[in-house]
Amino acid sequence: MRSQLLPFCLLLVSPMYGQDSGLRCLNNHPVELDRHLSEAPQALDRALTAKAALDARTASFQRGGGGPYIIPVVFHIIHNNGPENISDAQVEDAVRILNEDFNKLNPDWTQVAPAFIDIVADVGIEFRLAQRDPEGNCTNGITRTVSNLTEVGDFDMTQVIQWPRERYMNIWVCRYANGAAGYTYYPMWLDGWPEADGIVVQYNYVGSIGAGSPFRSRVLSHETGHWLNLMHCWGDSNEPGDDANCAMDDGVDDTPNTRGWTSCLVTGASCGNVQDNVQNYMEYAYCSRMFTTGQADRMLAALTSPIAQREDLWQPGNL
Ligand code: ZN
Ligand code: CA
């Protein structure tokens, strides 16, 4: 039950996202979430209600012919005229990779182990840099704001600028992402906390060019998974590589229970499996190549749900 109440994760991210970094993933950022829960007494009940509704929806969700699901995206670059003021080209490269990964267009999906290659998902979500800002003016989907808070990367930084979460997926790029490579929250937490809705990412975990790198370029696919209600493959834990994770489920049928991986042993097996899905985006094995079809269904159940207003994003009226 504790893991349901406080699904924190404090995960070593360096092996997956960059051989040159020791940064962590901070899903459901524990410091920020603790502060929120202490300041907003109703927040926990609201989140548990949202979780129950989304769990029920997910359990009965059948992928139909819906879509295409097009999500307008805005990158807010919070900078202090340092290297975190990344180029438009780096942002566009990140969006390209995100679209490849969510549409089975990443060239490296063919390297997936035979045991899992038949369940590599074409999730069918397209991310497009916004062309209109909230006032209806033309935009390239990238804002730039000078603020010292780029050195902090906390909730207060996200309040420097945010576009309505029911119309845009907000991504904040900063110099220091509050101790993480990137972080976001499950829809259950964001449902009643729209101010925090979006993904915070450190500038060198965006795209594969400029300050980014191919090794770190899948961070946004991983974080977008969380933003669309995916857990890590080993479950709601902050401890990959722990045998106790074998007793924990990630809510997805076709991902085997696993200890969780921080190195890329493609043939790796744990928890009595023949093989683990080491190459999953929601693992930490630095060789991620895929979402499973089960994960795709779980994400689409969230995206077509009113929880955290996800279903508003892709409506034709919003595009
Ligand atoms: Zn994560
Ligand atoms: Ca599973």
Short mmCIF file of C-alpha atoms and ligand atoms in Angstrom, two decimals:
data_model
loop_
_atom_site.label_atom_id
_atom_site.label_comp_id
_atom_site.label_asym_id
_atom_site.label_seq_id
_atom_site.Cartn_x
_atom_site.Cartn_y
_atom_site.Cartn_z
CA MET A 1 0.00 0.00 0.00
CA ARG A 2 2.83 2.31 0.76
CA SER A 3 4.05 2.08 -2.79
CA GLN A 4 0.61 3.11 -4.01
CA LEU A 5 0.54 6.10 -1.74
CA LEU A 6 4.02 7.29 -2.42
CA PRO A 7 5.30 5.81 -5.65
CA PHE A 8 8.64 7.53 -5.50
CA CYS A 9 11.64 6.47 -7.38
CA LEU A 10 15.21 7.45 -6.82
CA LEU A 11 16.98 5.70 -9.58
CA LEU A 12 20.46 5.66 -10.86
CA VAL A 13 20.05 6.85 -14.38
CA SER A 14 23.60 7.11 -15.54
CA PRO A 15 24.05 3.68 -17.10
CA MET A 16 21.08 4.17 -19.38
CA TYR A 17 21.20 7.81 -20.13
CA GLY A 18 24.83 8.62 -20.35
CA GLN A 19 28.05 6.92 -19.50
CA ASP A 20 29.39 10.28 -18.40
CA SER A 21 26.76 11.19 -15.83
CA GLY A 22 25.68 10.11 -12.39
CA LEU A 23 22.34 11.84 -12.44
CA ARG A 24 19.20 10.24 -11.08
CA CYS A 25 15.65 9.95 -12.30
CA LEU A 26 13.25 11.40 -9.75
CA ASN A 27 9.84 10.21 -10.83
CA ASN A 28 7.10 11.75 -8.69
CA HIS A 29 9.83 13.98 -7.31
CA PRO A 30 9.74 13.10 -3.59
CA VAL A 31 10.79 16.48 -2.23
CA GLU A 32 8.35 18.39 -4.39
CA LEU A 33 5.53 15.93 -3.84
CA ASP A 34 6.04 15.88 -0.07
CA ARG A 35 5.88 19.66 -0.03
CA HIS A 36 2.73 19.64 -2.12
CA LEU A 37 1.03 17.06 0.09
CA SER A 38 1.90 19.01 3.22
CA GLU A 39 0.58 22.26 1.76
CA ALA A 40 -2.56 20.81 0.19
CA PRO A 41 -4.42 18.58 2.66
CA GLN A 42 -6.86 17.30 0.06
CA ALA A 43 -4.23 16.37 -2.47
CA LEU A 44 -3.74 12.78 -1.35
CA ASP A 45 -7.44 11.94 -1.42
CA ARG A 46 -7.77 13.57 -4.80
CA ALA A 47 -4.85 11.59 -6.15
CA LEU A 48 -6.16 8.28 -4.80
CA THR A 49 -9.55 8.97 -6.34
CA ALA A 50 -7.89 9.72 -9.65
CA LYS A 51 -5.78 6.59 -9.37
CA ALA A 52 -8.83 4.42 -8.75
CA ALA A 53 -10.61 5.87 -11.77
CA LEU A 54 -7.61 5.51 -14.03
CA ASP A 55 -6.86 1.99 -12.82
CA ALA A 56 -10.43 0.95 -13.58
CA ARG A 57 -10.27 2.52 -17.00
CA THR A 58 -6.92 0.91 -17.74
CA ALA A 59 -8.14 -2.54 -16.68
CA SER A 60 -10.98 -2.48 -19.19
CA PHE A 61 -9.27 -0.48 -21.92
CA GLN A 62 -9.39 -1.90 -25.41
CA ARG A 63 -7.28 -0.28 -28.03
CA GLY A 64 -9.66 0.71 -30.79
CA GLY A 65 -9.17 2.56 -34.02
CA GLY A 66 -8.84 5.86 -32.20
CA GLY A 67 -6.32 8.44 -33.09
CA PRO A 68 -4.09 9.64 -34.45
CA TYR A 69 -3.26 11.13 -31.10
CA ILE A 70 -1.45 14.37 -31.80
CA ILE A 71 -0.12 16.24 -28.79
CA PRO A 72 0.98 19.88 -29.06
CA VAL A 73 4.23 20.33 -27.17
CA VAL A 74 5.94 23.43 -25.85
CA PHE A 75 9.53 23.53 -24.65
CA HIS A 76 10.15 26.25 -22.10
CA ILE A 77 13.87 26.92 -21.98
CA ILE A 78 14.62 28.51 -18.63
CA HIS A 79 18.13 29.86 -18.87
CA ASN A 80 20.72 32.24 -17.58
CA ASN A 81 22.51 32.66 -20.91
CA GLY A 82 24.55 29.51 -20.26
CA PRO A 83 24.76 26.23 -22.16
CA GLU A 84 21.25 25.40 -20.99
CA ASN A 85 19.98 27.89 -23.58
CA ILE A 86 19.98 25.10 -26.14
CA SER A 87 19.34 25.63 -29.82
CA ASP A 88 16.07 25.23 -31.64
CA ALA A 89 17.78 22.47 -33.62
CA GLN A 90 18.48 20.49 -30.43
CA VAL A 91 14.83 20.77 -29.40
CA GLU A 92 13.68 19.70 -32.85
CA ASP A 93 16.04 16.74 -32.67
CA ALA A 94 14.50 15.73 -29.34
CA VAL A 95 11.00 15.87 -30.82
CA ARG A 96 12.18 13.75 -33.75
CA ILE A 97 13.49 11.07 -31.39
CA LEU A 98 10.34 11.17 -29.27
CA ASN A 99 8.23 10.60 -32.36
CA GLU A 100 10.44 7.79 -33.56
CA ASP A 101 10.23 6.02 -30.21
CA PHE A 102 6.45 6.34 -29.94
CA ASN A 103 5.79 5.20 -33.49
CA LYS A 104 8.19 2.28 -33.83
CA LEU A 105 10.28 4.34 -36.21
CA ASN A 106 13.45 4.25 -34.12
CA PRO A 107 15.90 2.41 -36.39
CA ASP A 108 17.27 0.40 -33.46
CA TRP A 109 14.01 -1.41 -32.64
CA THR A 110 15.19 -4.19 -34.97
CA GLN A 111 17.90 -4.92 -32.37
CA VAL A 112 15.29 -5.98 -29.81
CA ALA A 113 15.80 -9.52 -28.49
CA PRO A 114 13.76 -12.18 -30.33
CA ALA A 115 11.77 -12.92 -27.17
CA PHE A 116 10.25 -9.44 -27.30
CA ILE A 117 10.46 -8.32 -30.89
CA ASP A 118 6.85 -9.34 -31.61
CA ILE A 119 5.55 -7.00 -28.91
CA VAL A 120 7.49 -3.88 -29.85
CA ALA A 121 4.74 -1.27 -29.80
CA ASP A 122 3.78 1.33 -32.32
CA VAL A 123 2.13 3.44 -29.66
CA GLY A 124 0.71 5.83 -32.21
CA ILE A 125 1.21 9.17 -30.49
CA GLU A 126 2.60 12.10 -32.42
CA PHE A 127 4.25 15.03 -30.68
CA ARG A 128 4.27 18.33 -32.53
CA LEU A 129 5.87 21.58 -31.49
CA ALA A 130 3.02 24.01 -30.95
CA GLN A 131 2.29 26.44 -33.75
CA ARG A 132 -0.03 28.67 -31.73
CA ASP A 133 0.60 30.04 -28.28
CA PRO A 134 -2.21 30.30 -25.71
CA GLU A 135 -3.18 33.71 -27.10
CA GLY A 136 -3.39 32.37 -30.65
CA ASN A 137 -0.19 33.97 -31.88
CA CYS A 138 2.26 32.10 -34.05
CA THR A 139 5.01 30.27 -32.22
CA ASN A 140 7.70 27.70 -32.94
CA GLY A 141 6.75 25.84 -29.77
CA ILE A 142 9.85 27.03 -27.92
CA THR A 143 9.88 29.76 -25.29
CA ARG A 144 12.99 31.27 -23.73
CA THR A 145 12.96 32.91 -20.34
CA VAL A 146 15.93 34.20 -18.36
CA SER A 147 15.74 33.10 -14.73
CA ASN A 148 18.20 32.10 -12.02
CA LEU A 149 15.81 29.30 -11.17
CA THR A 150 17.35 27.35 -14.05
CA GLU A 151 20.01 26.49 -11.48
CA VAL A 152 17.34 24.95 -9.23
CA GLY A 153 14.85 23.26 -11.54
CA ASP A 154 12.17 22.87 -8.91
CA PHE A 155 8.43 23.48 -8.86
CA ASP A 156 9.00 27.21 -8.49
CA MET A 157 10.94 27.22 -11.74
CA THR A 158 8.02 25.68 -13.57
CA GLN A 159 5.87 28.54 -12.36
CA VAL A 160 8.00 31.02 -14.29
CA ILE A 161 6.10 29.99 -17.38
CA GLN A 162 3.57 27.28 -18.10
CA TRP A 163 1.02 26.96 -20.86
CA PRO A 164 -2.38 25.37 -20.06
CA ARG A 165 -1.84 21.66 -19.48
CA GLU A 166 -5.11 20.74 -21.15
CA ARG A 167 -3.82 22.24 -24.40
CA TYR A 168 -0.07 21.57 -24.32
CA MET A 169 2.44 19.10 -23.03
CA ASN A 170 4.85 21.37 -21.15
CA ILE A 171 8.54 20.51 -21.09
CA TRP A 172 10.88 22.71 -19.07
CA VAL A 173 14.57 22.65 -19.96
CA CYS A 174 17.00 23.85 -17.32
CA ARG A 175 20.63 23.85 -16.19
CA TYR A 176 19.92 21.70 -13.11
CA ALA A 177 16.75 19.62 -12.89
CA ASN A 178 16.45 19.47 -9.12
CA GLY A 179 18.87 16.59 -8.79
CA ALA A 180 17.49 14.59 -11.68
CA ALA A 181 18.16 13.94 -15.33
CA GLY A 182 14.45 14.58 -15.65
CA TYR A 183 11.30 14.17 -13.63
CA THR A 184 7.56 14.24 -13.86
CA TYR A 185 4.57 12.75 -12.06
CA TYR A 186 1.90 10.16 -12.75
CA PRO A 187 -1.46 11.55 -13.94
CA MET A 188 -2.99 10.61 -10.55
CA TRP A 189 -0.84 13.22 -8.83
CA LEU A 190 -1.26 15.85 -11.53
CA ASP A 191 -5.03 15.52 -11.78
CA GLY A 192 -5.54 17.97 -8.92
CA TRP A 193 -2.16 19.64 -9.31
CA PRO A 194 -2.20 21.15 -12.81
CA GLU A 195 0.51 23.67 -11.90
CA ALA A 196 3.06 20.86 -11.85
CA ASP A 197 1.88 19.18 -15.04
CA GLY A 198 4.75 18.64 -17.42
CA ILE A 199 8.27 17.28 -17.60
CA VAL A 200 11.38 18.93 -16.23
CA VAL A 201 14.57 17.89 -17.99
CA GLN A 202 18.18 18.90 -17.75
CA TYR A 203 19.45 20.56 -20.92
CA ASN A 204 21.98 17.87 -21.82
CA TYR A 205 19.32 15.13 -21.73
CA VAL A 206 17.43 16.71 -24.62
CA GLY A 207 18.00 15.31 -28.10
CA SER A 208 21.19 13.79 -29.48
CA ILE A 209 22.96 16.87 -30.83
CA GLY A 210 24.40 20.06 -29.37
CA ALA A 211 24.54 19.68 -25.60
CA GLY A 212 22.64 16.40 -25.90
CA SER A 213 24.03 13.00 -26.81
CA PRO A 214 22.70 9.78 -28.32
CA PHE A 215 23.21 8.02 -24.96
CA ARG A 216 21.05 10.49 -23.10
CA SER A 217 18.54 11.08 -25.89
CA ARG A 218 15.91 8.59 -24.69
CA VAL A 219 15.23 10.38 -21.40
CA LEU A 220 12.19 12.15 -22.80
CA SER A 221 10.71 8.86 -24.03
CA HIS A 222 11.15 7.45 -20.51
CA GLU A 223 9.71 10.52 -18.79
CA THR A 224 6.81 10.74 -21.24
CA GLY A 225 6.07 7.15 -20.27
CA HIS A 226 5.70 8.22 -16.65
CA TRP A 227 3.66 11.25 -17.70
CA LEU A 228 1.30 8.76 -19.40
CA ASN A 229 1.10 6.53 -16.32
CA LEU A 230 3.85 3.99 -16.91
CA MET A 231 5.83 2.62 -14.01
CA HIS A 232 9.27 1.16 -14.32
CA CYS A 233 9.39 -2.44 -15.47
CA TRP A 234 10.28 -3.58 -11.96
CA GLY A 235 7.29 -1.75 -10.47
CA ASP A 236 6.71 1.20 -8.21
CA SER A 237 10.09 1.15 -6.55
CA ASN A 238 13.13 3.31 -6.13
CA GLU A 239 15.44 0.32 -6.09
CA PRO A 240 16.25 -1.39 -9.39
CA GLY A 241 18.27 -4.55 -8.99
CA ASP A 242 16.47 -5.69 -5.86
CA ASP A 243 15.11 -9.24 -5.55
CA ALA A 244 12.12 -7.84 -3.67
CA ASN A 245 11.01 -6.26 -6.94
CA CYS A 246 10.08 -9.73 -8.20
CA ALA A 247 6.97 -9.49 -6.03
CA MET A 248 6.01 -6.15 -7.52
CA ASP A 249 3.99 -5.54 -10.65
CA ASP A 250 4.12 -2.64 -13.08
CA GLY A 251 0.48 -2.98 -14.09
CA VAL A 252 1.39 -4.25 -17.55
CA ASP A 253 0.79 -7.90 -18.49
CA ASP A 254 3.45 -8.37 -21.13
CA THR A 255 6.40 -7.00 -19.18
CA PRO A 256 7.84 -9.78 -17.02
CA ASN A 257 8.35 -9.00 -13.36
CA THR A 258 12.00 -8.16 -12.93
CA ARG A 259 14.61 -7.06 -10.44
CA GLY A 260 15.29 -4.11 -12.74
CA TRP A 261 18.43 -3.50 -14.75
CA THR A 262 21.12 -0.87 -14.56
CA SER A 263 23.34 -2.46 -17.17
CA CYS A 264 22.64 -3.77 -20.62
CA LEU A 265 22.65 -7.53 -20.50
CA VAL A 266 20.12 -8.12 -23.28
CA THR A 267 19.78 -11.81 -22.40
CA GLY A 268 19.46 -11.04 -18.70
CA ALA A 269 16.90 -12.96 -16.66
CA SER A 270 15.62 -12.58 -13.11
CA CYS A 271 12.63 -13.57 -11.03
CA GLY A 272 12.53 -17.00 -12.66
CA ASN A 273 12.05 -15.59 -16.15
CA VAL A 274 13.59 -17.04 -19.28
CA GLN A 275 14.46 -13.47 -20.20
CA ASP A 276 13.73 -9.96 -18.95
CA ASN A 277 12.72 -7.03 -21.13
CA VAL A 278 16.03 -5.33 -20.55
CA GLN A 279 15.69 -3.11 -23.63
CA ASN A 280 12.49 -1.44 -22.44
CA TYR A 281 12.39 2.36 -22.25
CA MET A 282 11.19 1.98 -18.66
CA GLU A 283 14.31 0.07 -17.66
CA TYR A 284 17.72 1.56 -16.85
CA ALA A 285 19.91 -0.61 -18.99
CA TYR A 286 21.26 2.11 -21.35
CA CYS A 287 20.10 0.16 -24.39
CA SER A 288 16.40 0.98 -24.53
CA ARG A 289 14.68 0.24 -27.81
CA MET A 290 10.99 -0.35 -27.12
CA PHE A 291 7.71 -0.01 -25.34
CA THR A 292 5.59 -3.17 -25.23
CA THR A 293 2.06 -3.36 -26.62
CA GLY A 294 0.81 -3.66 -23.05
CA GLN A 295 2.57 -0.45 -22.12
CA ALA A 296 1.10 1.21 -25.20
CA ASP A 297 -2.39 0.24 -24.06
CA ARG A 298 -1.72 1.58 -20.57
CA MET A 299 -0.50 4.90 -21.99
CA LEU A 300 -3.42 5.20 -24.38
CA ALA A 301 -5.85 4.46 -21.56
CA ALA A 302 -4.34 7.44 -19.74
CA LEU A 303 -4.25 9.65 -22.82
CA THR A 304 -7.94 9.02 -23.56
CA SER A 305 -8.93 9.68 -19.95
CA PRO A 306 -10.14 12.85 -18.25
CA ILE A 307 -7.63 12.26 -15.45
CA ALA A 308 -5.21 15.20 -15.57
CA GLN A 309 -7.17 16.36 -18.65
CA ARG A 310 -5.11 14.17 -20.94
CA GLU A 311 -8.05 13.55 -23.30
CA ASP A 312 -8.31 17.27 -24.06
CA LEU A 313 -4.84 17.46 -25.56
CA TRP A 314 -5.45 15.66 -28.84
CA GLN A 315 -9.02 16.78 -29.59
CA PRO A 316 -9.34 18.34 -33.07
CA GLY A 317 -10.58 21.53 -31.46
CA ASN A 318 -7.25 21.88 -29.69
CA LEU A 319 -5.23 21.31 -32.82
ZN ZN B 1 11.77 6.88 -14.30
CA CA B 2 4.45 -6.63 -15.87
#
